[in-house]
Amino acid sequence: MKNKKIIEFKKKNYAIFNQDAITLLKNIPDSSIDIIVTDPAYSGMNNHLKLGKGRIVGKYKDKGERGKWFKEFIDTEENYSIFLSECFRVLKEKSHIYIMFDSYSLLSLGSVVRKYFPVKNIIVWDKAIIGMGHYFRRQSEFILFSSKGKKPISNRSTNDVWSIKRIVRSKYPTQKPVELFYKMIFASKLKDEKNLIVCDPFLGSGSAAIAALKSNCNFIGGDISKKAISISNKRIQTFIKKKIDILEEKKIKK
Ligand SMILES: C[S@@+](CC[C@H](N)C(=O)[O-])C[C@H]1O[C@@H](n2cnc3c(N)ncnc32)[C@H](O)[C@@H]1O
């Protein structure tokens, strides 16, 4: 396959690309990634969350184009299977994958993950602040944790409910807290492991990239949106130069 050099980190320890997730993964060599952490833009969620003429998915300064903040990944079983098989191919023999799900996509796509990976846990992300919802209002999302081959986690006393406050008035739609990805990477980076490569093919505002760099890992990511790549680039560069996360506006301790 051509363009397989995408993984070479020269002066920088990160590389991000304005590419569709499957194209990005197809350009990554076999068995080269240590940890995938990702938060896809499922198309199913928006379809389920219609309320009257509007959608109950939160408020952002940015209204998005034609009522959508960003392009959605078409999450048919077929497309999702291609995505998962590429994730499996690029992961190293002993590696971990964390895939985020809302409750709707977990029901429709969670079982597809089982065809590619042995699912070890469904971690509940307790967002600590009540959200929207037709009946019971949502305060949780889910992180499906799986492995390729056998790899332990760094701390066996971590539980599967993670209470991390969601970002209020985020600068990027569906921006996730860096702490969430940091916790995934921390669990999957074993003592003495160095130069790990973390990948997020649905990068958004770059929260996973900041978490990876903060964990002294290399990072490769992509997003189909030019805007996401531009925001992430600025965020990553400022973090590297000044140790400031411009989207969470906190000085990050290393
Ligand atoms: C849920 S958001 C990710 C948010 C991110 N975790 C953060 O903290 O900012 C999903 C992202 O997937 C991107 N996206 C949608 N379809 C895509 C595709 N086919 N390939 C790659 N990225 C895609 C969207 O542009 C959006 O930025």
Short mmCIF file of C-alpha atoms and ligand atoms in Angstrom, two decimals:
data_model
loop_
_atom_site.label_atom_id
_atom_site.label_comp_id
_atom_site.label_asym_id
_atom_site.label_seq_id
_atom_site.Cartn_x
_atom_site.Cartn_y
_atom_site.Cartn_z
CA MET A 1 0.00 0.00 0.00
CA LYS A 2 1.42 3.40 -0.85
CA ASN A 3 2.01 6.30 1.52
CA LYS A 4 2.87 3.98 4.41
CA LYS A 5 5.43 6.43 5.74
CA ILE A 6 2.76 8.38 7.58
CA ILE A 7 3.91 6.99 10.91
CA GLU A 8 7.44 8.42 10.83
CA PHE A 9 7.88 11.04 13.53
CA LYS A 10 10.84 13.23 12.70
CA LYS A 11 11.27 16.43 14.67
CA LYS A 12 7.77 16.39 16.09
CA ASN A 13 6.24 13.69 18.25
CA TYR A 14 2.83 14.15 16.69
CA ALA A 15 1.28 14.09 13.25
CA ILE A 16 -2.26 15.08 12.37
CA PHE A 17 -4.06 14.85 9.05
CA ASN A 18 -7.17 16.29 7.47
CA GLN A 19 -8.44 12.90 6.37
CA ASP A 20 -11.39 10.60 6.69
CA ALA A 21 -10.80 8.08 9.51
CA ILE A 22 -10.65 5.04 7.24
CA THR A 23 -8.23 6.72 4.81
CA LEU A 24 -5.99 7.74 7.71
CA LEU A 25 -5.96 4.21 9.13
CA LYS A 26 -5.28 2.69 5.70
CA ASN A 27 -2.15 4.87 5.50
CA ILE A 28 -0.78 3.53 8.80
CA PRO A 29 1.44 0.44 8.67
CA ASP A 30 0.37 -2.88 10.21
CA SER A 31 1.03 -3.43 13.93
CA SER A 32 2.38 0.05 14.63
CA ILE A 33 -0.03 1.64 17.14
CA ASP A 34 0.00 1.01 20.90
CA ILE A 35 -3.26 2.64 21.95
CA ILE A 36 -6.32 3.82 20.02
CA VAL A 37 -8.55 6.26 21.93
CA THR A 38 -11.43 7.59 19.90
CA ASP A 39 -14.77 9.33 20.01
CA PRO A 40 -16.43 8.90 16.60
CA ALA A 41 -19.17 11.17 15.22
CA TYR A 42 -21.88 8.51 14.94
CA SER A 43 -24.65 9.35 12.49
CA GLY A 44 -27.17 7.24 14.46
CA MET A 45 -27.11 9.48 17.50
CA ASN A 46 -28.33 12.58 15.70
CA ASN A 47 -31.14 10.58 14.09
CA HIS A 48 -32.35 9.35 17.47
CA LEU A 49 -32.10 12.60 19.28
CA LYS A 50 -34.63 14.58 17.30
CA LEU A 51 -37.11 16.49 19.39
CA GLY A 52 -39.79 18.25 17.37
CA LYS A 53 -37.92 20.33 14.83
CA GLY A 54 -34.78 20.56 16.89
CA ARG A 55 -32.24 18.25 18.37
CA ILE A 56 -31.50 17.84 22.01
CA VAL A 57 -27.77 17.61 21.89
CA GLY A 58 -26.59 20.68 23.72
CA LYS A 59 -25.66 24.25 22.93
CA TYR A 60 -22.55 25.59 21.35
CA LYS A 61 -21.56 28.97 20.12
CA ASP A 62 -21.00 27.41 16.73
CA LYS A 63 -24.33 26.51 15.13
CA GLY A 64 -22.66 24.35 12.49
CA GLU A 65 -23.57 23.95 8.86
CA ARG A 66 -27.11 22.96 7.87
CA GLY A 67 -27.93 22.18 11.50
CA LYS A 68 -24.96 19.87 12.00
CA TRP A 69 -21.76 20.76 13.77
CA PHE A 70 -19.64 18.44 11.72
CA LYS A 71 -19.80 15.64 9.21
CA GLU A 72 -20.89 12.37 10.71
CA PHE A 73 -19.21 9.06 10.21
CA ILE A 74 -21.74 6.85 8.41
CA ASP A 75 -22.15 4.17 11.02
CA THR A 76 -23.73 1.38 9.02
CA GLU A 77 -22.54 -2.01 10.16
CA GLU A 78 -20.59 -2.34 6.92
CA ASN A 79 -18.72 0.96 7.26
CA TYR A 80 -18.15 0.43 10.96
CA SER A 81 -16.74 -3.04 10.23
CA ILE A 82 -14.22 -1.57 7.79
CA PHE A 83 -13.22 0.95 10.46
CA LEU A 84 -12.80 -1.75 13.13
CA SER A 85 -10.83 -4.09 10.89
CA GLU A 86 -8.44 -1.24 10.09
CA CYS A 87 -8.10 -0.48 13.82
CA PHE A 88 -7.27 -4.13 14.41
CA ARG A 89 -4.69 -4.18 11.63
CA VAL A 90 -2.80 -1.07 12.77
CA LEU A 91 -2.67 -2.08 16.45
CA LYS A 92 0.39 -3.88 17.77
CA GLU A 93 0.11 -7.46 19.01
CA LYS A 94 -0.27 -6.37 22.65
CA SER A 95 -2.29 -3.21 22.60
CA HIS A 96 -5.47 -1.51 23.74
CA ILE A 97 -8.40 0.27 22.13
CA TYR A 98 -10.96 2.58 23.76
CA ILE A 99 -14.01 3.55 21.70
CA MET A 100 -16.53 6.06 23.01
CA PHE A 101 -20.27 5.49 22.60
CA ASP A 102 -23.49 7.27 23.47
CA SER A 103 -26.26 4.91 24.62
CA TYR A 104 -27.86 4.69 21.14
CA SER A 105 -24.74 3.80 19.23
CA LEU A 106 -23.67 1.39 21.98
CA LEU A 107 -26.86 -0.60 21.42
CA SER A 108 -26.56 -0.63 17.65
CA LEU A 109 -22.80 -0.93 17.15
CA GLY A 110 -21.38 -2.31 20.40
CA SER A 111 -21.97 -5.89 19.28
CA VAL A 112 -20.08 -5.27 16.02
CA VAL A 113 -16.97 -4.44 18.05
CA ARG A 114 -17.10 -7.99 19.47
CA LYS A 115 -16.50 -9.40 15.98
CA TYR A 116 -13.09 -7.73 15.91
CA PHE A 117 -12.00 -7.34 19.53
CA PRO A 118 -12.61 -9.18 22.78
CA VAL A 119 -14.46 -6.51 24.76
CA LYS A 120 -13.02 -6.35 28.27
CA ASN A 121 -15.06 -3.57 29.88
CA ILE A 122 -17.74 -1.01 29.24
CA ILE A 123 -16.56 1.95 31.26
CA VAL A 124 -19.20 4.46 32.29
CA TRP A 125 -18.20 8.07 31.95
CA ASP A 126 -20.19 9.94 34.59
CA LYS A 127 -20.14 13.51 33.31
CA ALA A 128 -21.06 14.87 36.76
CA ILE A 129 -23.52 17.39 35.26
CA ILE A 130 -27.03 16.52 34.11
CA GLY A 131 -27.59 16.75 30.35
CA MET A 132 -30.56 16.68 27.97
CA GLY A 133 -32.94 13.76 27.46
CA HIS A 134 -36.54 12.81 26.61
CA TYR A 135 -37.19 10.78 29.77
CA PHE A 136 -34.29 10.29 32.17
CA ARG A 137 -31.79 12.98 31.39
CA ARG A 138 -28.41 11.81 30.26
CA GLN A 139 -25.36 12.17 32.43
CA SER A 140 -23.30 9.32 31.06
CA GLU A 141 -21.49 8.03 28.02
CA PHE A 142 -19.69 4.76 27.54
CA ILE A 143 -16.17 3.72 26.70
CA LEU A 144 -15.74 0.30 25.26
CA PHE A 145 -12.36 -1.07 26.27
CA SER A 146 -10.80 -3.93 24.32
CA SER A 147 -7.42 -5.36 23.57
CA LYS A 148 -5.51 -6.96 20.76
CA GLY A 149 -3.64 -9.87 22.30
CA LYS A 150 -3.10 -9.90 26.03
CA LYS A 151 -1.96 -6.72 27.68
CA PRO A 152 -2.66 -5.84 31.30
CA ILE A 153 -3.51 -2.35 32.54
CA SER A 154 -1.20 -0.31 34.72
CA ASN A 155 -3.35 -0.23 37.83
CA ARG A 156 -5.69 -3.05 38.77
CA SER A 157 -7.49 -0.97 41.39
CA THR A 158 -9.14 1.39 38.88
CA ASN A 159 -12.93 0.98 38.72
CA ASP A 160 -15.18 1.18 35.65
CA VAL A 161 -17.11 4.34 36.54
CA TRP A 162 -15.14 7.47 35.80
CA SER A 163 -16.52 10.70 37.20
CA ILE A 164 -15.03 13.50 35.18
CA LYS A 165 -16.89 16.76 34.75
CA ARG A 166 -17.94 17.36 31.18
CA ILE A 167 -16.87 20.60 29.52
CA VAL A 168 -19.49 23.30 29.76
CA ARG A 169 -19.66 25.90 26.96
CA SER A 170 -16.94 24.09 25.06
CA LYS A 171 -15.14 25.80 22.23
CA TYR A 172 -15.58 22.78 19.94
CA PRO A 173 -18.85 20.82 19.69
CA THR A 174 -18.66 17.57 21.70
CA GLN A 175 -15.22 18.50 23.03
CA LYS A 176 -14.23 15.91 25.63
CA PRO A 177 -12.13 16.60 28.71
CA VAL A 178 -8.43 15.84 28.26
CA GLU A 179 -8.60 14.06 31.61
CA LEU A 180 -10.83 11.38 30.11
CA PHE A 181 -8.28 10.42 27.45
CA TYR A 182 -5.44 10.86 29.93
CA LYS A 183 -7.04 8.25 32.17
CA MET A 184 -7.29 5.78 29.25
CA ILE A 185 -3.67 6.30 28.25
CA PHE A 186 -2.48 6.14 31.86
CA ALA A 187 -4.19 2.75 32.26
CA SER A 188 -2.62 1.42 29.07
CA LYS A 189 0.93 2.73 29.44
CA LEU A 190 2.79 0.23 31.53
CA LYS A 191 5.73 1.11 33.72
CA ASP A 192 8.92 1.22 31.63
CA GLU A 193 7.03 1.46 28.32
CA LYS A 194 8.49 4.26 26.21
CA ASN A 195 7.77 5.86 22.83
CA LEU A 196 4.23 4.57 22.69
CA ILE A 197 2.11 5.71 19.78
CA VAL A 198 -1.45 6.81 20.50
CA CYS A 199 -3.95 7.25 17.65
CA ASP A 200 -7.29 9.07 17.42
CA PRO A 201 -8.85 9.04 13.91
CA PHE A 202 -11.77 11.31 15.03
CA LEU A 203 -9.64 14.04 16.56
CA GLY A 204 -12.12 16.92 16.90
CA SER A 205 -10.50 19.65 18.98
CA GLY A 206 -7.45 17.51 19.78
CA SER A 207 -8.20 16.51 23.39
CA ALA A 208 -6.71 13.04 22.83
CA ALA A 209 -3.57 14.58 21.35
CA ILE A 210 -3.05 16.77 24.42
CA ALA A 211 -3.59 13.75 26.68
CA ALA A 212 -1.03 11.72 24.69
CA LEU A 213 1.60 14.45 24.75
CA LYS A 214 0.99 15.01 28.44
CA SER A 215 1.65 11.28 28.90
CA ASN A 216 4.94 11.51 26.94
CA CYS A 217 3.54 9.47 24.07
CA ASN A 218 3.71 10.07 20.34
CA PHE A 219 0.43 10.88 18.67
CA ILE A 220 -1.13 10.38 15.28
CA GLY A 221 -4.61 11.61 14.50
CA GLY A 222 -6.98 12.86 11.87
CA ASP A 223 -10.30 14.51 11.26
CA ILE A 224 -12.40 15.01 8.16
CA SER A 225 -13.00 18.65 9.15
CA LYS A 226 -10.43 21.31 8.19
CA LYS A 227 -11.60 23.40 11.11
CA ALA A 228 -10.95 20.59 13.60
CA ILE A 229 -7.42 20.17 12.25
CA SER A 230 -6.72 23.89 12.45
CA ILE A 231 -8.05 24.10 16.05
CA SER A 232 -6.08 21.00 17.05
CA ASN A 233 -2.88 22.27 15.44
CA LYS A 234 -3.04 25.54 17.34
CA ARG A 235 -3.94 23.77 20.57
CA ILE A 236 -1.11 21.21 20.28
CA GLN A 237 1.51 23.78 19.31
CA THR A 238 0.60 26.07 22.19
CA PHE A 239 0.69 23.12 24.56
CA ILE A 240 4.15 22.11 23.36
CA LYS A 241 5.55 25.65 23.55
CA LYS A 242 3.84 26.99 26.68
CA LYS A 243 2.33 23.98 28.47
CA ILE A 244 -1.02 25.72 28.26
CA ASP A 245 -4.15 24.03 26.97
CA ILE A 246 -5.98 26.86 25.23
CA LEU A 247 -9.29 24.97 25.12
CA GLU A 248 -9.39 24.05 28.77
CA GLU A 249 -7.59 27.20 29.87
CA LYS A 250 -5.63 25.53 32.61
CA LYS A 251 -1.92 25.34 33.03
CA ILE A 252 -1.20 21.62 32.78
CA LYS A 253 1.16 20.13 35.32
CA LYS A 254 3.45 17.44 33.90
C1 LIG B 1 -17.36 13.56 18.60
S1 LIG B 1 -16.26 14.55 17.70
C2 LIG B 1 -14.70 14.29 18.48
C3 LIG B 1 -14.49 15.24 19.61
C4 LIG B 1 -13.13 15.08 20.23
N1 LIG B 1 -13.03 13.85 20.98
C5 LIG B 1 -12.83 16.27 21.16
O1 LIG B 1 -12.61 16.05 22.37
O2 LIG B 1 -12.80 17.38 20.66
C6 LIG B 1 -16.12 13.61 16.23
C7 LIG B 1 -15.25 14.21 15.14
O3 LIG B 1 -15.26 13.29 14.05
C8 LIG B 1 -15.12 14.04 12.86
N2 LIG B 1 -15.55 13.18 11.73
C9 LIG B 1 -16.79 12.96 11.26
N3 LIG B 1 -16.76 12.06 10.27
C10 LIG B 1 -15.48 11.69 10.13
C11 LIG B 1 -14.81 10.78 9.29
N4 LIG B 1 -15.46 10.06 8.38
N5 LIG B 1 -13.47 10.65 9.43
C12 LIG B 1 -12.78 11.38 10.34
N6 LIG B 1 -13.36 12.29 11.16
C13 LIG B 1 -14.69 12.42 11.06
C14 LIG B 1 -15.92 15.29 13.08
O4 LIG B 1 -15.46 16.34 12.25
C15 LIG B 1 -15.68 15.55 14.58
O5 LIG B 1 -14.64 16.48 14.77
#
